[in-house]
PDB file of C-alpha atoms in Angstrom:
ATOM      1  CA  MET A1369      -0.151  -0.253  -0.173  1.00  0.00           C
ATOM      2  CA  THR A1370       1.485   3.613  -0.628  1.00  0.00           C
ATOM      3  CA  GLU A1371       1.491   6.000   1.339  1.00  0.00           C
ATOM      4  CA  VAL A1372       0.635   9.802   0.396  1.00  0.00           C
ATOM      5  CA  PRO A1373       2.924  11.859   1.699  1.00  0.00           C
ATOM      6  CA  SER A1374       1.430  15.334   3.753  1.00  0.00           C
ATOM      7  CA  PRO A1375       1.359  18.064   2.223  1.00  0.00           C
ATOM      8  CA  GLN A1376       2.920  19.885   5.085  1.00  0.00           C
ATOM      9  CA  LEU A1377       6.328  18.551   4.481  1.00  0.00           C
ATOM     10  CA  ARG A1378       8.885  20.202   3.715  1.00  0.00           C
ATOM     11  CA  ILE A1379      10.339  20.450   0.397  1.00  0.00           C
ATOM     12  CA  SER A1380      13.999  20.545  -0.925  1.00  0.00           C
ATOM     13  CA  ASP A1381      16.050  22.784  -3.432  1.00  0.00           C
ATOM     14  CA  GLN A1382      16.252  19.892  -5.490  1.00  0.00           C
ATOM     15  CA  ASN A1383      11.853  19.431  -5.253  1.00  0.00           C
ATOM     16  CA  ARG A1384      11.869  23.433  -6.374  1.00  0.00           C
ATOM     17  CA  GLU A1385      14.022  23.324  -9.229  1.00  0.00           C
ATOM     18  CA  SER A1386      12.117  20.317 -10.222  1.00  0.00           C
ATOM     19  CA  ALA A1387       8.816  22.897  -9.471  1.00  0.00           C
ATOM     20  CA  LEU A1388      10.697  26.278 -11.621  1.00  0.00           C
ATOM     21  CA  SER A1389      11.793  23.274 -14.355  1.00  0.00           C
ATOM     22  CA  ALA A1390       8.163  21.881 -14.603  1.00  0.00           C
ATOM     23  CA  LEU A1391       6.959  26.026 -14.650  1.00  0.00           C
ATOM     24  CA  GLY A1392       8.750  26.691 -17.390  1.00  0.00           C
ATOM     25  CA  GLU A1393       7.603  23.955 -19.482  1.00  0.00           C
ATOM     26  CA  HIS A1394       4.411  25.142 -19.156  1.00  0.00           C
ATOM     27  CA  LEU A1395       6.053  28.346 -20.291  1.00  0.00           C
ATOM     28  CA  SER A1396       7.248  26.868 -23.215  1.00  0.00           C
ATOM     29  CA  ALA A1397       3.173  25.221 -24.066  1.00  0.00           C
ATOM     30  CA  GLY A1398       2.347  28.675 -23.278  1.00  0.00           C
ATOM     31  CA  ARG A1399      -0.324  27.818 -20.884  1.00  0.00           C
ATOM     32  CA  ILE A1400       0.948  30.439 -18.436  1.00  0.00           C
ATOM     33  CA  ASP A1401       2.778  34.313 -19.592  1.00  0.00           C
ATOM     34  CA  ILE A1402       5.905  35.411 -18.507  1.00  0.00           C
ATOM     35  CA  ASP A1403       4.423  37.458 -15.852  1.00  0.00           C
ATOM     36  CA  GLU A1404       2.303  34.708 -14.668  1.00  0.00           C
ATOM     37  CA  TYR A1405       5.742  32.500 -14.387  1.00  0.00           C
ATOM     38  CA  GLY A1406       7.201  35.361 -12.111  1.00  0.00           C
ATOM     39  CA  GLU A1407       4.619  35.364  -9.461  1.00  0.00           C
ATOM     40  CA  ARG A1408       4.633  31.532  -9.692  1.00  0.00           C
ATOM     41  CA  SER A1409       8.761  31.376  -9.725  1.00  0.00           C
ATOM     42  CA  ALA A1410       8.683  33.473  -7.167  1.00  0.00           C
ATOM     43  CA  ARG A1411       5.958  31.342  -4.819  1.00  0.00           C
ATOM     44  CA  ILE A1412       7.783  28.316  -5.293  1.00  0.00           C
ATOM     45  CA  THR A1413      11.196  30.055  -4.194  1.00  0.00           C
ATOM     46  CA  ALA A1414       9.330  30.925  -1.351  1.00  0.00           C
ATOM     47  CA  ALA A1415       7.471  27.484  -0.614  1.00  0.00           C
ATOM     48  CA  LYS A1416       8.722  25.591   2.429  1.00  0.00           C
ATOM     49  CA  THR A1417       6.017  22.260   1.710  1.00  0.00           C
ATOM     50  CA  ARG A1418       4.645  20.163  -0.392  1.00  0.00           C
ATOM     51  CA  GLY A1419       1.717  21.397  -0.094  1.00  0.00           C
ATOM     52  CA  GLU A1420       2.637  25.681  -1.138  1.00  0.00           C
ATOM     53  CA  LEU A1421       3.741  24.031  -3.769  1.00  0.00           C
ATOM     54  CA  GLY A1422       0.773  21.810  -4.348  1.00  0.00           C
ATOM     55  CA  GLU A1423      -1.575  25.079  -4.855  1.00  0.00           C
ATOM     56  CA  VAL A1424       1.023  27.133  -7.099  1.00  0.00           C
ATOM     57  CA  PHE A1425       0.319  24.127  -9.986  1.00  0.00           C
ATOM     58  CA  ALA A1426      -3.289  23.350  -8.519  1.00  0.00           C
ATOM     59  CA  ASP A1427      -4.655  24.459 -12.112  1.00  0.00           C
ATOM     60  CA  LEU A1428      -2.171  23.196 -14.311  1.00  0.00           C
ATOM     61  CA  PRO A1429      -1.817  19.522 -16.267  1.00  0.00           C
ATOM     62  CA  ALA A1430       1.556  17.925 -15.645  1.00  0.00           C
ATOM     63  CA  PRO A1431       4.035  17.544 -15.678  1.00  0.00           C
ATOM     64  CA  HIS A1432       4.401  18.760 -11.630  1.00  0.00           C
ATOM     65  CA  PRO A1433       7.095  19.170  -9.719  1.00  0.00           C
ATOM     66  CA  GLN A1434       9.277  15.518  -8.693  1.00  0.00           C
ATOM     67  CA  TYR A1435       9.809  14.883  -5.066  1.00  0.00           C
ATOM     68  CA  GLU A1436      12.591  12.218  -4.094  1.00  0.00           C
ATOM     69  CA  GLU A1437      10.852   9.081  -3.138  1.00  0.00           C
ATOM     70  CA  VAL A1438      13.977   7.828  -0.599  1.00  0.00           C
ATOM     71  CA  GLN A1439      15.371   9.978   1.955  1.00  0.00           C
ATOM     72  CA  GLN A1440      19.321   9.887   1.700  1.00  0.00           C
ATOM     73  CA  ALA A1441      21.995  11.176   4.159  1.00  0.00           C
ATOM     74  CA  ILE A1442      24.359  12.134   1.799  1.00  0.00           C
ATOM     75  CA  ALA A1443      22.915  13.609  -1.652  1.00  0.00           C
ATOM     76  CA  ALA A1444      24.742  11.564  -4.822  1.00  0.00           C
ATOM     77  CA  PRO A1445      26.329  13.279  -7.404  1.00  0.00           C
ATOM     78  CA  GLU A1446      24.236  14.488 -10.331  1.00  0.00           C
ATOM     79  CA  PRO A1447      25.405  12.377 -13.338  1.00  0.00           C
ATOM     80  CA  ALA A1448      26.909  15.660 -16.213  1.00  0.00           C
ATOM     81  CA  ALA A1449      24.588  17.072 -17.823  1.00  0.00           C
ATOM     82  CA  ALA A1450      24.861  15.149 -22.309  1.00  0.00           C
ATOM     83  CA  PRO A1451      24.661  17.902 -24.338  1.00  0.00           C
ATOM     84  CA  VAL A1452      21.348  18.725 -26.100  1.00  0.00           C
ATOM     85  CA  PRO A1453      21.892  17.498 -29.769  1.00  0.00           C
ATOM     86  CA  ALA A1454      21.403  20.261 -32.969  1.00  0.00           C
ATOM     87  CA  GLN A1455      18.134  20.479 -34.274  1.00  0.00           C
ATOM     88  CA  PRO A1456      17.223  20.377 -37.423  1.00  0.00           C
ATOM     89  CA  GLY A1457      17.041  23.331 -38.918  1.00  0.00           C
ATOM     90  CA  THR A1458      19.495  25.402 -36.592  1.00  0.00           C
ATOM     91  CA  PRO A1459      22.965  26.940 -37.898  1.00  0.00           C
ATOM     92  CA  ASP A1460      24.885  23.781 -36.531  1.00  0.00           C
ATOM     93  CA  ASN A1461      23.151  21.806 -39.107  1.00  0.00           C
ATOM     94  CA  TRP A1462      23.663  23.521 -41.952  1.00  0.00           C
ATOM     95  CA  SER A1463      24.926  23.101 -45.187  1.00  0.00           C
ATOM     96  CA  PRO A1464      27.544  25.313 -46.604  1.00  0.00           C
ATOM     97  CA  PRO A1465      25.987  26.558 -49.233  1.00  0.00           C
ATOM     98  CA  GLN A1466      23.223  27.761 -46.461  1.00  0.00           C
ATOM     99  CA  ARG A1467      25.761  29.616 -44.554  1.00  0.00           C
ATOM    100  CA  PHE A1468      26.569  31.225 -47.862  1.00  0.00           C
ATOM    101  CA  VAL A1469      22.991  32.471 -48.797  1.00  0.00           C
ATOM    102  CA  ALA A1470      22.790  33.452 -44.873  1.00  0.00           C
ATOM    103  CA  ALA A1471      25.206  35.157 -44.833  1.00  0.00           C
ATOM    104  CA  ILE A1472      25.372  37.342 -47.883  1.00  0.00           C
ATOM    105  CA  VAL A1473      21.430  37.709 -47.860  1.00  0.00           C
ATOM    106  CA  PRO A1474      22.039  41.331 -45.187  1.00  0.00           C
ATOM    107  CA  LEU A1475      25.807  41.878 -46.984  1.00  0.00           C
ATOM    108  CA  ALA A1476      24.220  42.099 -50.470  1.00  0.00           C
ATOM    109  CA  PHE A1477      21.050  43.944 -48.541  1.00  0.00           C
ATOM    110  CA  ILE A1478      23.093  46.955 -46.813  1.00  0.00           C
ATOM    111  CA  ALA A1479      25.133  46.757 -50.894  1.00  0.00           C
ATOM    112  CA  ALA A1480      21.997  47.466 -52.948  1.00  0.00           C
ATOM    113  CA  ILE A1481      20.971  50.279 -50.196  1.00  0.00           C
ATOM    114  CA  ALA A1482      24.073  52.168 -50.522  1.00  0.00           C
ATOM    115  CA  LEU A1483      24.422  51.727 -54.071  1.00  0.00           C
ATOM    116  CA  ILE A1484      20.694  53.033 -54.848  1.00  0.00           C
ATOM    117  CA  ALA A1485      21.562  56.014 -51.897  1.00  0.00           C
ATOM    118  CA  THR A1486      24.585  56.871 -54.248  1.00  0.00           C
ATOM    119  CA  GLY A1487      23.024  56.746 -57.156  1.00  0.00           C
ATOM    120  CA  THR A1488      25.631  54.650 -58.771  1.00  0.00           C
ATOM    121  CA  LEU A1489      22.942  51.979 -59.697  1.00  0.00           C
ATOM    122  CA  ALA A1490      18.955  52.005 -60.215  1.00  0.00           C
ATOM    123  CA  TRP A1491      16.876  51.150 -57.622  1.00  0.00           C
ATOM    124  CA  PRO A1492      16.071  47.335 -59.564  1.00  0.00           C
ATOM    125  CA  ILE A1493      19.386  46.608 -57.821  1.00  0.00           C
ATOM    126  CA  ILE A1494      16.961  45.991 -54.567  1.00  0.00           C
ATOM    127  CA  PHE A1495      15.671  42.550 -56.010  1.00  0.00           C
ATOM    128  CA  VAL A1496      19.539  41.056 -55.725  1.00  0.00           C
ATOM    129  CA  PRO A1497      18.878  40.310 -52.269  1.00  0.00           C
ATOM    130  CA  ILE A1498      15.186  39.664 -52.511  1.00  0.00           C
ATOM    131  CA  GLY A1499      16.257  36.955 -55.295  1.00  0.00           C
ATOM    132  CA  LEU A1500      18.692  35.447 -52.770  1.00  0.00           C
ATOM    133  CA  THR A1501      15.692  34.639 -50.262  1.00  0.00           C
ATOM    134  CA  VAL A1502      13.488  33.314 -52.891  1.00  0.00           C
ATOM    135  CA  PHE A1503      16.225  31.691 -53.576  1.00  0.00           C
ATOM    136  CA  GLY A1504      17.239  30.346 -49.848  1.00  0.00           C
ATOM    137  CA  LYS A1505      13.700  29.308 -49.464  1.00  0.00           C
ATOM    138  CA  SER A1506      12.629  27.812 -52.030  1.00  0.00           C
ATOM    139  CA  MET A1507      15.578  25.451 -51.708  1.00  0.00           C
ATOM    140  CA  TRP A1508      15.543  25.148 -47.957  1.00  0.00           C
ATOM    141  CA  GLY A1509      12.170  25.814 -47.406  1.00  0.00           C
ATOM    142  CA  HIS A1510      10.125  27.632 -45.400  1.00  0.00           C
ATOM    143  CA  ASP A1511      10.504  25.783 -41.888  1.00  0.00           C
ATOM    144  CA  TRP A1512      13.985  26.343 -40.957  1.00  0.00           C
ATOM    145  CA  ASN A1513      13.316  29.744 -40.025  1.00  0.00           C
ATOM    146  CA  HIS A1514      10.512  28.793 -38.205  1.00  0.00           C
ATOM    147  CA  ASP A1515      12.650  25.596 -36.223  1.00  0.00           C
ATOM    148  CA  GLN A1516      15.464  28.848 -35.949  1.00  0.00           C
ATOM    149  CA  ASN A1517      12.576  30.756 -33.950  1.00  0.00           C
ATOM    150  CA  ARG A1518      11.721  27.556 -31.512  1.00  0.00           C
ATOM    151  CA  HIS A1519      15.304  26.902 -30.937  1.00  0.00           C
ATOM    152  CA  ASP A1520      15.653  30.477 -29.868  1.00  0.00           C
ATOM    153  CA  ARG A1521      12.707  30.884 -27.732  1.00  0.00           C
ATOM    154  CA  HIS A1522      14.066  27.611 -26.086  1.00  0.00           C
ATOM    155  CA  LEU A1523      17.242  28.501 -25.113  1.00  0.00           C
ATOM    156  CA  ARG A1524      15.880  32.129 -23.940  1.00  0.00           C
ATOM    157  CA  ASP A1525      13.292  29.961 -21.474  1.00  0.00           C
ATOM    158  CA  ARG A1526      16.364  27.698 -20.786  1.00  0.00           C
ATOM    159  CA  GLU A1527      18.469  30.776 -20.029  1.00  0.00           C
ATOM    160  CA  ARG A1528      15.409  32.497 -18.071  1.00  0.00           C
ATOM    161  CA  ARG A1529      15.257  29.109 -15.463  1.00  0.00           C
ATOM    162  CA  ARG A1530      19.072  29.006 -15.355  1.00  0.00           C
ATOM    163  CA  GLU A1531      18.558  32.453 -13.779  1.00  0.00           C
ATOM    164  CA  LEU A1532      16.214  32.425 -11.562  1.00  0.00           C
ATOM    165  CA  ARG A1533      17.414  28.907 -10.034  1.00  0.00           C
ATOM    166  CA  ASP A1534      20.846  31.321 -10.059  1.00  0.00           C
ATOM    167  CA  SER A1535      18.626  33.934  -7.916  1.00  0.00           C
ATOM    168  CA  PHE A1536      16.959  31.142  -5.811  1.00  0.00           C
ATOM    169  CA  ARG A1537      20.676  29.701  -4.655  1.00  0.00           C
ATOM    170  CA  GLU A1538      22.021  33.522  -4.149  1.00  0.00           C
ATOM    171  CA  HIS A1539      19.064  34.150  -1.697  1.00  0.00           C
ATOM    172  CA  ARG A1540      19.305  30.825  -0.179  1.00  0.00           C
ATOM    173  CA  ARG A1541      23.170  32.026   0.745  1.00  0.00           C
ATOM    174  CA  GLY A1542      22.231  34.887   2.065  1.00  0.00           C
ATOM    175  CA  LEU A1543      19.913  33.271   4.663  1.00  0.00           C
ATOM    176  CA  ASP A1544      21.690  30.307   5.770  1.00  0.00           C
ATOM    177  CA  ARG A1545      24.697  33.242   6.746  1.00  0.00           C
TER     178      ARG A1545
END
């Protein structure tokens, strides 16, 4: 028979990190906005019991914070995090022609604008960088830009969670002194 833990049990830093990670997933999924994320993450960092954490996630579906099952006197070291493989469509996976077109398009726009401004060439020169952009989209599809935006948003969310976790740890160190 499995016993349900009491909501009055105190939580650890690992539980708070698990809760912040779960909350970040809800932010990434669009269930909460950035303001609500800030409010809830503040409540998580101030939480002392499982019941207080449960209140933060009461209106959200899974994932919820994970609680350790086994009480250990000495915490086991965490395994090193595996590097995140690059997603398709990110600059790490671009072929040399993709890299070339991505680099040349902004330069072509700048050159076209400069040539038009100086009167060296007529305004139709602006169609060169536009043509390069159309060529790139037709060769590698429209989704590569969408994948890049999603990947950038994921990196920003992960960095924000890391900053919150670090500020929480600094706050805890200040309280322990």
